[in-house]
Every structure is written in structure tokens, then in C-alpha cells.
Short mmCIF file of C-alpha atoms in Angstrom, two decimals:
data_model
loop_
_atom_site.label_atom_id
_atom_site.label_comp_id
_atom_site.label_asym_id
_atom_site.label_seq_id
_atom_site.Cartn_x
_atom_site.Cartn_y
_atom_site.Cartn_z
CA MET R 190 -11.21 -29.98 34.63
CA ALA R 191 -9.84 -27.14 32.57
CA ARG R 192 -8.80 -23.53 32.66
CA VAL R 193 -11.44 -21.70 30.60
CA LEU R 194 -10.76 -18.36 28.87
CA LEU R 195 -13.41 -16.12 27.30
CA PHE R 196 -12.66 -13.39 24.77
CA GLY R 197 -14.48 -10.39 23.33
CA ARG R 198 -18.23 -10.23 23.89
CA LEU R 199 -18.26 -13.66 25.56
CA ALA R 200 -16.27 -12.28 28.53
CA ASP R 201 -18.69 -9.34 28.79
CA ALA R 202 -21.70 -11.68 28.63
CA ALA R 203 -20.30 -14.02 31.31
CA GLY R 204 -18.90 -11.34 33.58
CA TRP R 205 -15.57 -13.19 33.78
CA ARG R 206 -12.55 -13.79 31.52
CA GLU R 207 -10.92 -16.80 33.16
CA ARG R 208 -12.21 -19.60 35.39
CA ILE R 209 -11.41 -23.20 36.36
CA ILE R 210 -14.32 -25.48 35.40
CA GLU R 211 -14.82 -29.19 36.06
CA ALA R 212 -15.33 -31.00 32.73
CA ALA R 213 -13.88 -34.25 31.35
CA SER R 214 -14.39 -33.28 27.71
CA LEU R 215 -14.98 -30.28 25.49
CA SER R 216 -18.59 -31.37 24.94
CA ALA R 217 -19.17 -31.60 28.70
CA LEU R 218 -17.65 -28.13 29.10
CA ARG R 219 -19.89 -26.73 26.35
CA ALA R 220 -22.91 -28.26 28.10
CA ALA R 221 -21.85 -26.71 31.42
CA LEU R 222 -21.47 -23.26 29.84
CA GLY R 223 -24.72 -23.54 27.86
CA ASP R 224 -25.92 -20.62 25.71
CA LEU R 225 -22.85 -18.58 26.60
CA VAL R 226 -20.65 -20.42 24.11
CA GLU R 227 -23.32 -21.35 21.54
CA GLY R 228 -23.96 -19.25 18.45
CA PRO R 229 -22.73 -18.64 14.91
CA GLY R 230 -18.99 -18.21 14.53
CA ILE R 231 -17.99 -19.12 18.11
CA GLN R 232 -14.93 -21.37 18.02
CA ALA R 233 -13.13 -23.32 20.74
CA ALA R 234 -9.35 -23.62 21.07
CA VAL R 235 -7.75 -26.25 23.29
CA ASP R 236 -4.16 -25.49 24.24
CA LYS R 237 -4.13 -22.73 21.60
CA ALA R 238 -5.29 -24.92 18.70
CA ILE R 239 -8.78 -24.66 17.20
CA VAL R 240 -10.82 -27.83 17.88
CA ARG R 241 -13.94 -28.50 15.80
CA GLY R 242 -15.15 -31.81 17.29
CA ASP R 243 -15.00 -33.18 20.81
CA MET R 244 -11.85 -33.80 22.86
CA ALA R 245 -10.91 -35.10 26.31
CA LEU R 246 -9.73 -32.47 28.78
CA THR R 247 -7.22 -32.75 31.62
CA ALA R 248 -6.48 -30.46 34.57
CA ALA R 249 -3.71 -28.92 32.44
CA SER R 250 -6.02 -28.12 29.49
CA GLU R 251 -6.56 -24.50 28.53
CA VAL R 252 -9.85 -24.01 26.68
CA ALA R 253 -10.60 -20.68 25.00
CA PHE R 254 -13.94 -19.69 23.49
CA LEU R 255 -13.52 -17.24 20.63
CA PRO R 256 -16.37 -15.20 19.15
CA PRO R 257 -16.05 -14.08 15.48
CA MET R 258 -12.72 -12.31 15.07
CA SER R 259 -12.25 -8.73 13.92
CA GLY R 260 -8.71 -7.39 13.77
CA GLY R 261 -7.15 -4.29 12.16
CA MET P 32 9.94 -11.16 9.05
CA SER P 33 8.56 -9.74 12.30
CA VAL P 34 5.19 -9.69 14.03
CA PHE P 35 4.65 -7.57 17.14
CA LEU P 36 1.62 -7.15 19.39
CA GLN P 37 1.93 -4.16 21.69
CA THR P 38 -0.20 -2.01 23.98
CA GLU P 39 1.98 1.11 23.47
CA PRO P 40 1.15 3.61 20.68
CA PHE P 41 3.56 3.60 17.72
CA ASP P 42 4.59 5.98 14.93
CA PRO P 43 3.96 4.39 11.50
CA GLY P 44 6.58 6.64 9.88
CA ALA P 45 9.33 5.54 12.27
CA LEU P 46 8.47 1.92 11.45
CA LEU P 47 8.55 2.63 7.71
CA THR P 48 11.92 4.38 7.95
CA ALA P 49 13.47 1.47 9.88
CA PHE P 50 11.89 -1.04 7.48
CA SER P 51 13.10 0.74 4.31
CA VAL P 52 16.73 1.56 5.09
CA GLY P 53 19.65 -0.46 3.80
CA ARG P 54 17.72 -2.28 1.08
CA SER P 55 19.60 -2.30 -2.20
CA GLU P 56 17.62 -5.01 -4.03
CA THR P 57 14.10 -4.17 -2.87
CA GLY P 58 12.31 -2.07 -5.46
CA ALA P 59 8.99 -1.71 -3.69
CA VAL P 60 7.82 -1.13 -0.12
CA VAL P 61 4.08 -0.91 0.52
CA SER P 62 2.71 0.05 3.91
CA PHE P 63 -0.76 0.05 5.37
CA THR P 64 -1.63 2.02 8.49
CA GLY P 65 -5.03 1.49 10.09
CA LEU P 66 -6.13 4.45 12.19
CA ALA P 67 -8.88 4.57 14.79
CA ARG P 68 -11.70 6.78 13.51
CA ALA P 69 -13.61 9.18 15.74
CA GLU P 70 -16.83 8.56 13.73
CA ALA P 71 -17.76 12.23 14.29
CA GLY P 72 -17.57 11.84 18.08
CA ALA P 73 -19.52 8.56 18.20
CA THR P 74 -16.36 6.68 19.16
CA THR P 75 -14.14 7.86 21.99
CA THR P 76 -12.09 4.69 22.47
CA LEU P 77 -11.49 1.47 20.65
CA GLU P 78 -10.48 -1.55 22.70
CA LEU P 79 -8.76 -4.57 21.18
CA ASP P 80 -8.76 -7.91 22.93
CA ALA P 81 -6.21 -10.55 21.87
CA TYR P 82 -5.24 -14.05 23.05
CA PRO P 83 -1.50 -13.95 23.81
CA GLY P 84 0.36 -16.96 22.45
CA PHE P 85 -2.49 -17.72 20.03
CA THR P 86 -3.06 -14.39 18.26
CA ASP P 87 0.64 -13.79 17.58
CA ALA P 88 1.21 -17.40 16.48
CA GLU P 89 -1.74 -17.25 14.05
CA ILE P 90 -0.56 -13.97 12.55
CA GLY P 91 2.98 -15.32 12.26
CA ARG P 92 1.71 -18.37 10.40
CA ILE P 93 -0.24 -16.23 7.90
CA ALA P 94 2.68 -13.82 7.54
CA GLN P 95 5.06 -16.70 6.74
CA ALA P 96 2.64 -18.08 4.15
CA ALA P 97 2.23 -14.63 2.57
CA ALA P 98 6.00 -14.11 2.42
CA GLU P 99 6.35 -17.37 0.48
CA ARG P 100 3.28 -16.94 -1.71
CA PHE P 101 4.20 -13.43 -2.84
CA GLY P 102 7.99 -13.91 -2.86
CA LEU P 103 8.60 -11.08 -0.38
CA ASP P 104 12.03 -9.85 0.66
CA ASP P 105 10.63 -8.97 4.09
CA LEU P 106 7.50 -8.01 5.99
CA LEU P 107 6.60 -6.34 9.26
CA ILE P 108 3.32 -6.42 11.18
CA VAL P 109 2.75 -4.32 14.30
CA HIS P 110 -0.67 -4.51 15.96
CA ARG P 111 -1.95 -2.61 18.99
CA THR P 112 -4.00 -4.29 21.71
CA GLY P 113 -5.86 -2.67 24.62
CA PRO P 114 -7.45 0.81 24.49
CA ILE P 115 -6.79 3.00 21.42
CA ALA P 116 -7.80 6.67 20.99
CA PRO P 117 -9.20 8.15 17.73
CA GLY P 118 -6.42 9.14 15.32
CA GLU P 119 -4.00 6.59 16.80
CA ALA P 120 -2.61 3.78 14.67
CA ILE P 121 -4.13 0.33 15.32
CA VAL P 122 -2.16 -1.72 12.82
CA PHE P 123 0.86 -1.27 10.57
CA VAL P 124 1.80 -3.71 7.82
CA ALA P 125 4.83 -3.21 5.56
CA THR P 126 5.86 -5.49 2.70
CA ALA P 127 9.08 -5.38 0.69
CA ALA P 128 9.56 -7.03 -2.70
CA ALA P 129 11.63 -6.66 -5.84
CA HIS P 130 8.58 -5.39 -7.74
CA ARG P 131 5.48 -3.44 -6.76
CA ARG P 132 2.73 -5.92 -7.71
CA ALA P 133 3.91 -8.49 -5.13
CA ALA P 134 4.35 -5.83 -2.43
CA PHE P 135 0.85 -4.39 -3.03
CA GLU P 136 -0.88 -7.76 -3.20
CA ALA P 137 0.83 -9.12 -0.10
CA CYS P 138 -0.03 -6.03 1.96
CA ASP P 139 -3.64 -6.04 0.73
CA HIS P 140 -3.93 -9.78 1.47
CA LEU P 141 -2.46 -9.45 4.97
CA MET P 142 -4.86 -6.61 5.80
CA ASP P 143 -7.86 -8.60 4.55
CA TYR P 144 -6.74 -11.42 6.81
CA LEU P 145 -6.13 -9.15 9.79
CA LYS P 146 -9.52 -7.41 9.36
CA SER P 147 -11.67 -10.51 9.28
CA ARG P 148 -9.82 -13.62 10.42
CA ALA P 149 -7.06 -12.64 12.84
CA PRO P 150 -7.85 -13.46 16.48
CA PHE P 151 -8.76 -9.99 17.73
CA TRP P 152 -11.99 -8.74 19.27
CA LYS P 153 -12.76 -5.08 18.92
CA LYS P 154 -15.03 -2.93 21.07
CA GLU P 155 -16.08 0.65 20.36
CA ARG P 156 -16.82 2.92 23.30
CA GLY P 157 -18.64 6.23 22.89
CA PRO P 158 -21.22 8.54 24.45
CA ALA P 159 -23.97 6.08 23.43
CA GLY P 160 -22.31 3.16 25.23
CA GLU P 161 -20.15 0.35 23.93
CA ARG P 162 -20.50 -2.35 21.29
CA TRP P 163 -18.43 -5.21 19.91
CA ILE P 164 -17.52 -4.92 16.23
CA GLU P 165 -17.64 -8.03 14.06
CA PRO P 166 -16.38 -8.29 10.48
CA THR P 167 -18.67 -6.72 7.90
CA ALA P 168 -19.93 -8.64 4.87
CA ALA P 169 -17.43 -6.56 2.84
CA ASP P 170 -14.57 -7.67 5.11
CA LEU P 171 -15.52 -11.33 4.71
CA ALA P 172 -15.85 -10.96 0.94
CA ASP P 173 -12.45 -9.21 0.78
CA ALA P 174 -10.78 -12.02 2.70
CA SER P 175 -12.39 -14.73 0.60
CA ARG P 176 -10.91 -13.20 -2.58
CA TRP P 177 -7.63 -14.89 -1.66
CA ASP P 178 -9.01 -18.35 -0.87
CA THR P 179 -9.60 -19.50 -4.45
CA LYS P 180 -6.15 -18.31 -5.45
CA GLU P 181 -4.43 -20.32 -2.71
CA THR P 182 -4.51 -23.54 -4.68
CA SER P 183 -3.44 -21.99 -8.00
CA MET K 33 -3.50 16.98 -2.07
CA SER K 34 0.16 17.65 -2.82
CA VAL K 35 2.57 16.73 -5.61
CA PHE K 36 6.28 17.48 -5.27
CA LEU K 37 9.18 16.94 -7.67
CA GLN K 38 12.55 17.28 -5.97
CA THR K 39 16.21 16.53 -6.60
CA GLU K 40 17.01 16.10 -2.86
CA PRO K 41 16.77 12.64 -1.22
CA PHE K 42 13.81 12.17 1.14
CA ASP K 43 12.88 9.88 4.04
CA PRO K 44 9.64 7.97 3.29
CA GLY K 45 8.96 7.47 7.00
CA ALA K 46 9.11 11.18 7.77
CA LEU K 47 6.63 11.77 4.93
CA LEU K 48 4.32 9.04 6.26
CA THR K 49 4.42 10.46 9.79
CA ALA K 50 3.54 13.96 8.59
CA PHE K 51 0.81 12.58 6.31
CA SER K 52 -0.82 10.43 9.02
CA VAL K 53 -0.97 12.77 12.02
CA GLY K 54 -4.09 14.57 13.10
CA ARG K 55 -6.51 12.45 11.09
CA SER K 56 -9.53 11.45 13.13
CA GLU K 57 -11.84 10.27 10.30
CA THR K 58 -9.29 8.53 8.07
CA GLY K 59 -9.31 4.80 8.71
CA ALA K 60 -6.70 3.79 6.17
CA VAL K 61 -3.38 5.15 4.95
CA VAL K 62 -1.54 3.22 2.24
CA SER K 63 1.95 4.19 1.14
CA PHE K 64 4.17 3.06 -1.67
CA THR K 65 7.92 3.68 -1.67
CA GLY K 66 9.87 2.92 -4.82
CA LEU K 67 13.56 2.29 -4.11
CA ALA K 68 16.43 2.28 -6.60
CA ARG K 69 17.79 -1.27 -6.90
CA ALA K 70 21.49 -2.04 -7.19
CA GLU K 71 20.72 -5.03 -9.48
CA ALA K 72 23.68 -6.87 -7.87
CA GLY K 73 26.12 -4.10 -8.81
CA ALA K 74 24.86 -3.72 -12.40
CA THR K 75 23.35 -0.33 -11.54
CA THR K 76 25.38 2.33 -9.76
CA THR K 77 23.13 5.33 -10.46
CA LEU K 78 19.66 5.94 -11.77
CA GLU K 79 18.99 9.27 -13.45
CA LEU K 80 15.51 10.68 -13.86
CA ASP K 81 14.74 13.34 -16.43
CA ALA K 82 11.53 15.38 -16.09
CA TYR K 83 9.95 18.32 -17.93
CA PRO K 84 9.32 21.03 -15.32
CA GLY K 85 5.88 22.62 -15.65
CA PHE K 86 4.62 19.66 -17.70
CA THR K 87 5.54 16.64 -15.55
CA ASP K 88 4.18 18.16 -12.33
CA ALA K 89 1.01 19.42 -14.06
CA GLU K 90 0.33 15.97 -15.60
CA ILE K 91 0.84 14.21 -12.26
CA GLY K 92 -1.36 16.77 -10.52
CA ARG K 93 -4.15 16.17 -13.04
CA ILE K 94 -4.01 12.39 -12.52
CA ALA K 95 -3.79 12.82 -8.75
CA GLN K 96 -6.89 15.03 -8.75
CA ALA K 97 -8.80 12.51 -10.86
CA ALA K 98 -7.73 9.65 -8.55
CA ALA K 99 -8.77 11.60 -5.44
CA GLU K 100 -12.26 12.01 -6.91
CA ARG K 101 -12.56 8.53 -8.39
CA PHE K 102 -11.57 6.75 -5.17
CA GLY K 103 -13.13 9.24 -2.74
CA LEU K 104 -9.85 9.97 -0.98
CA ASP K 105 -9.48 12.15 2.09
CA ASP K 106 -6.01 13.16 0.93
CA LEU K 107 -3.01 12.10 -1.12
CA LEU K 108 0.67 12.93 -1.37
CA ILE K 109 3.11 12.25 -4.21
CA VAL K 110 6.83 13.00 -3.91
CA HIS K 111 9.06 12.12 -6.86
CA ARG K 112 12.82 12.47 -7.18
CA THR K 113 14.46 13.76 -10.35
CA GLY K 114 18.16 13.83 -11.25
CA PRO K 115 20.72 11.21 -10.10
CA ILE K 116 19.58 8.61 -7.53
CA ALA K 117 21.83 6.06 -5.76
CA PRO K 118 20.83 2.40 -5.09
CA GLY K 119 18.76 2.06 -1.93
CA GLU K 120 17.47 5.63 -2.16
CA ALA K 121 13.76 6.34 -2.56
CA ILE K 122 12.66 7.41 -6.05
CA VAL K 123 8.96 7.88 -5.43
CA PHE K 124 6.59 8.03 -2.48
CA VAL K 125 2.81 7.90 -2.80
CA ALA K 126 0.47 8.01 0.20
CA THR K 127 -3.32 7.80 0.05
CA ALA K 128 -5.79 8.37 2.89
CA ALA K 129 -9.39 7.18 2.87
CA ALA K 130 -12.14 6.21 5.28
CA HIS K 131 -11.72 2.54 4.32
CA ARG K 132 -8.79 0.44 3.14
CA ARG K 133 -10.06 -0.73 -0.27
CA ALA K 134 -10.15 2.85 -1.65
CA ALA K 135 -6.72 3.67 -0.17
CA PHE K 136 -5.13 0.51 -1.63
CA GLU K 137 -6.71 0.88 -5.06
CA ALA K 138 -5.86 4.57 -5.37
CA CYS K 139 -2.21 3.99 -4.40
CA ASP K 140 -1.91 1.01 -6.76
CA HIS K 141 -3.54 3.01 -9.58
CA LEU K 142 -1.29 6.05 -9.06
CA MET K 143 1.82 3.86 -9.10
CA ASP K 144 0.72 2.13 -12.32
CA TYR K 145 0.27 5.56 -13.84
CA LEU K 146 3.60 6.86 -12.56
CA LYS K 147 5.48 3.74 -13.76
CA SER K 148 4.26 3.80 -17.35
CA ARG K 149 2.60 7.07 -18.28
CA ALA K 150 4.01 9.88 -16.16
CA PRO K 151 6.42 12.16 -18.05
CA PHE K 152 9.73 10.86 -16.69
CA TRP K 153 12.67 9.35 -18.52
CA LYS K 154 14.90 7.01 -16.60
CA LYS K 155 18.50 6.07 -17.30
CA GLU K 156 20.49 3.36 -15.55
CA ARG K 157 24.24 3.81 -15.22
CA GLY K 158 26.55 0.94 -14.28
CA PRO K 159 29.93 -0.63 -14.97
CA ALA K 160 28.61 -1.86 -18.35
CA GLY K 161 27.60 1.64 -19.45
CA GLU K 162 24.24 3.37 -19.46
CA ARG K 163 20.82 2.65 -20.90
CA TRP K 164 17.41 4.28 -21.00
CA ILE K 165 14.62 2.29 -19.38
CA GLU K 166 11.21 2.19 -21.04
CA PRO K 167 8.04 0.73 -19.51
CA THR K 168 7.89 -3.06 -19.62
CA ALA K 169 4.96 -4.95 -21.13
CA ALA K 170 3.91 -5.72 -17.54
CA ASP K 171 3.94 -1.99 -16.67
CA LEU K 172 1.76 -1.17 -19.68
CA ALA K 173 -0.64 -4.02 -18.87
CA ASP K 174 -0.84 -2.87 -15.23
CA ALA K 175 -1.70 0.68 -16.27
CA SER K 176 -4.33 -0.47 -18.77
CA ARG K 177 -6.20 -2.35 -16.00
CA TRP K 178 -7.66 1.01 -14.93
CA ASP K 179 -8.69 2.23 -18.39
CA THR K 180 -11.78 0.07 -18.77
CA LYS K 181 -12.93 1.01 -15.29
CA GLU K 182 -12.65 4.75 -15.98
CA THR K 183 -16.02 4.96 -17.68
CA SER K 184 -17.86 2.81 -15.13
CA MET S 136 10.75 29.54 -35.14
CA ALA S 137 10.49 27.71 -31.85
CA ARG S 138 12.38 26.75 -28.73
CA VAL S 139 12.86 22.99 -29.02
CA LEU S 140 13.42 20.75 -25.99
CA LEU S 141 14.51 17.11 -26.11
CA PHE S 142 14.08 14.66 -23.23
CA GLY S 143 15.44 11.25 -22.27
CA ARG S 144 17.18 9.28 -25.00
CA LEU S 145 16.33 11.93 -27.62
CA ALA S 146 18.66 14.44 -25.91
CA ASP S 147 21.44 11.82 -25.79
CA ALA S 148 20.91 10.95 -29.47
CA ALA S 149 20.97 14.61 -30.55
CA GLY S 150 23.76 15.72 -28.24
CA TRP S 151 21.69 18.71 -27.12
CA ARG S 152 18.68 19.34 -24.85
CA GLU S 153 17.49 22.76 -25.97
CA ARG S 154 17.88 24.71 -29.23
CA ILE S 155 16.13 27.46 -31.21
CA ILE S 156 15.04 26.13 -34.60
CA GLU S 157 13.44 27.94 -37.55
CA ALA S 158 10.10 26.27 -38.40
CA ALA S 159 6.66 27.72 -39.15
CA SER S 160 4.78 24.59 -38.14
CA LEU S 161 5.16 21.41 -36.12
CA SER S 162 5.30 19.35 -39.33
CA ALA S 163 8.09 21.59 -40.70
CA LEU S 164 9.98 21.19 -37.42
CA ARG S 165 9.57 17.39 -37.56
CA ALA S 166 10.91 17.42 -41.11
CA ALA S 167 13.90 19.53 -40.03
CA LEU S 168 14.71 17.15 -37.16
CA GLY S 169 14.18 14.02 -39.28
CA ASP S 170 14.81 10.59 -37.77
CA LEU S 171 15.67 12.08 -34.38
CA VAL S 172 12.02 12.59 -33.46
CA GLU S 173 10.48 9.73 -35.46
CA GLY S 174 9.72 6.38 -33.88
CA PRO S 175 7.12 4.51 -31.86
CA GLY S 176 5.87 6.34 -28.80
CA ILE S 177 7.58 9.67 -29.42
CA GLN S 178 5.13 12.49 -28.67
CA ALA S 179 5.33 16.24 -29.22
CA ALA S 180 4.12 18.87 -26.75
CA VAL S 181 3.60 22.48 -27.79
CA ASP S 182 3.55 24.93 -24.89
CA LYS S 183 3.29 21.95 -22.49
CA ALA S 184 0.25 20.35 -24.15
CA ILE S 185 0.49 17.14 -26.20
CA VAL S 186 -0.25 17.80 -29.89
CA ARG S 187 -1.13 14.87 -32.16
CA GLY S 188 -1.63 16.61 -35.51
CA ASP S 189 0.02 19.66 -37.05
CA MET S 190 0.10 23.18 -35.61
CA ALA S 191 1.50 26.59 -36.52
CA LEU S 192 4.49 27.73 -34.45
CA THR S 193 5.55 31.23 -33.42
CA ALA S 194 8.81 32.55 -32.01
CA ALA S 195 7.31 32.13 -28.54
CA SER S 196 6.40 28.44 -29.07
CA GLU S 197 8.07 25.84 -26.89
CA VAL S 198 8.11 22.42 -28.55
CA ALA S 199 9.15 19.37 -26.56
CA PHE S 200 9.78 15.91 -28.01
CA LEU S 201 9.04 13.18 -25.49
CA PRO S 202 10.16 9.55 -25.90
CA PRO S 203 8.08 6.83 -24.17
CA MET S 204 7.71 7.78 -20.51
CA SER S 205 8.88 5.69 -17.58
CA GLY S 206 8.39 7.11 -14.09
CA GLY S 207 8.59 5.66 -10.59
#
């Protein structure tokens, strides 16, 4: 289980910005979210650190999906 | 060294004045101000999404690295989030160094980073609807200019 | 496009505010402020000599060429002459362009020109006496970076 | 004859900044001023335009001697 945050166009595509989702790992969470969080340049951050592989999640985990960034 | 994210508009000149006063060993202050463009009426609002606690930490990390790499006396980054009207400032970066080359390069480098790699998401709203802006090929090429130098 | 020579001190921030307001198609404003350094007490006053009617005309000619070369929306150059105390601004250059690369390059280029080729003569006064400053090898090399590009 | 202006270290070396000097040409004026205006990087401007060769001078001519420049 994890608190899931979406940013930028991902939040628009999903229709939500924040939601609690049941998932024991980052890969399970990705599978649950499907196409929404797939695509070039989309990164995941767990507890505010970018994670490239898989990782176990707890109820306290905060998972953010970040589309390609564009500041300034 | 300071990094601020804020939803309120700011005056770049007031920031530059505060940043420049009382420096007796700084020879060079470079500032960059990014303004929201109207695109001849095509854009009525820009909206910047950020991830509090992540975006500011990432920018702080890059700012610290830039301060060391370029030997800066000081630097300031102020970045708007939320809705921004055309003509308003989106970002302000000021760098202070003994000599101008370091101040210019550090400011240029920080802007390249902020434009393409900083954790912001930018949406343009206009009469034709809204669209998310992603870094251009030029932005990515600009940012990558600094990568090869990082090990030298 | 404006070029001013003045003996009175100026506030770089006030200049930046005035330069930045009311721009709806300018995406990027870069400013450079050159401050007089105290050199740990070695310099108590800087004195800048200029040739009225020649210095301003030369700077204006270079400014016009830079505006065209870099496709600027606008530029401003303010340069002090006469005695200048440590911590005071000597020179302020602001450039405005649609995109940041042009604004950075134009500002950098104008400063290289002003540091090594503009008709000013600079004297440092301190406890150890006074001396005239001439461009360093680094200043001359910086300025020459732009020469080869001028024909491209 | 010409109005002669000295700038920067040249004025300090001469002890004056402006003087009327009898000279029919720039080369004659250089000869009259001697070592003062010789040296690497010293340029002459006649009526606010840099002159590299020789040039006739009139009573209305303004001749400036400019040591190497150093702005900003």
C-alpha cells in the first residue's frame, strides 16, 4: 500500500493527483496503474528519491510518478 | 546560497538590489530573469506544477554543486509555481563571483538545468486550449553541454 | 537600445526592474553588474577616465551590432565614470531576447568588449599608491572569442 | 595646430590632459610629443575617429592619444 502522487500531464490523464493504492512493490504498483505511468521519460520517486528498479512498498511509502521535467 | 519556490509574483530588480548590496569582494553579479511570453495572444496563462520537498531539494543540490564548481561567492534562485500571467517573471537566478566568467557560466549552467532537468511541469493555457510543455531538443542539448565538463 | 555614461552611482536592481516591465514577448532578460572590489583593503577608490563623444559613440556602435547579431529585443548599458568606491556598481548591462541563449551570449559578448576594448582607462587608488589597470591576457582572450564568429 | 587630449596614464605621465600644440600633421605632432605617445597599444584619434597612418591637421583638429583601453 502506498500514497501515490501524479504530476504534470499524468495528473490530467488520470483525473486525480493523489490516491492511496494497494501494492506491495513498485512493480506491482506500475502494473496496477498500467499505461498511465508507462512512456518515455516517466520516472518514479519513492519517498522523494528517484528509483530506477523495483522496490518494496509499505503503508508509509510515498510514490510519485514524474513525467519529463520542464522548469524555468 | 538560497533557493525559494513561491506562488506569489516577484520583482527581479528588488531581488537583484538585495543580492548585490554590501559586497566588497564580488566583482561580478549575473542575473537571469525568465518571463512568461504571451506568444502573440496564444498563451494567456502558464501553470507550473512542482513537487514540494523534492523540487526544492533537487534544485538546492544542483545549486550547491554549481557554487562549488564555479567558485561562487553566493547564488540565489527564486522560482514561481502555480499560475503565471504573460510578462510576469517565472524564474530568477543570480550568481556572484570575483570575476565575470564564473558568474556567467554558473548562471547559464543553472538555467540550462532549470529549463530541462528541474522537477517542474509546465502547462500553457490559451484560447486554443491547454497543453503541457516538455523540454525542447535545444534545451536538452544545452543542458548536456555541462555533463562532459563535470568530470574534468 | 540605450547607452548611458554617468558619474552618479546607480542601483542595478532599479535598472533591471525598469528594463523588465511591460515585456510580453521577451522570454529572457540577462543582466551583468560589475562591482568595484576592495581587494582586501588594497583598493580604496577606482577612477574611470572616458572620452566624451568618443566613448559613448564606440559603445553605441558595438551595442547596435550586438543587438543585430544576437537578435535582441532590447539592451541597456549604463557605465560609471569618475571615482567609484568599493562595492559600488561600475557597469550594468541588460539584454532582452525571446530565448535565453541569445540574451546570455549578447550580455557576455558586450561585457568582454567593455572589459578590454571600450575606451575607458581605469586607475586603482589604495594605501600603496595608485596604478593604471590594463586588460589582462584573460580579458583579451575573452574578447577575441567573438572575433572569429563575426564573419559566420 | 591642434587641440591635443591625453587620457589615462598618458595624462598622468605628461602632467596635463589638454593643450594646444603647433603641428601640421599627425606625424609632426607625434614627433613633438616624443616618447609620451609612443608605446604598445597607444592609438591616436583625430576628431573622434581612430587614425592609423598620417593625416594633415588644422587649427580645428582635435587629436586624442589613447593608451590601451580597460572598461567595465
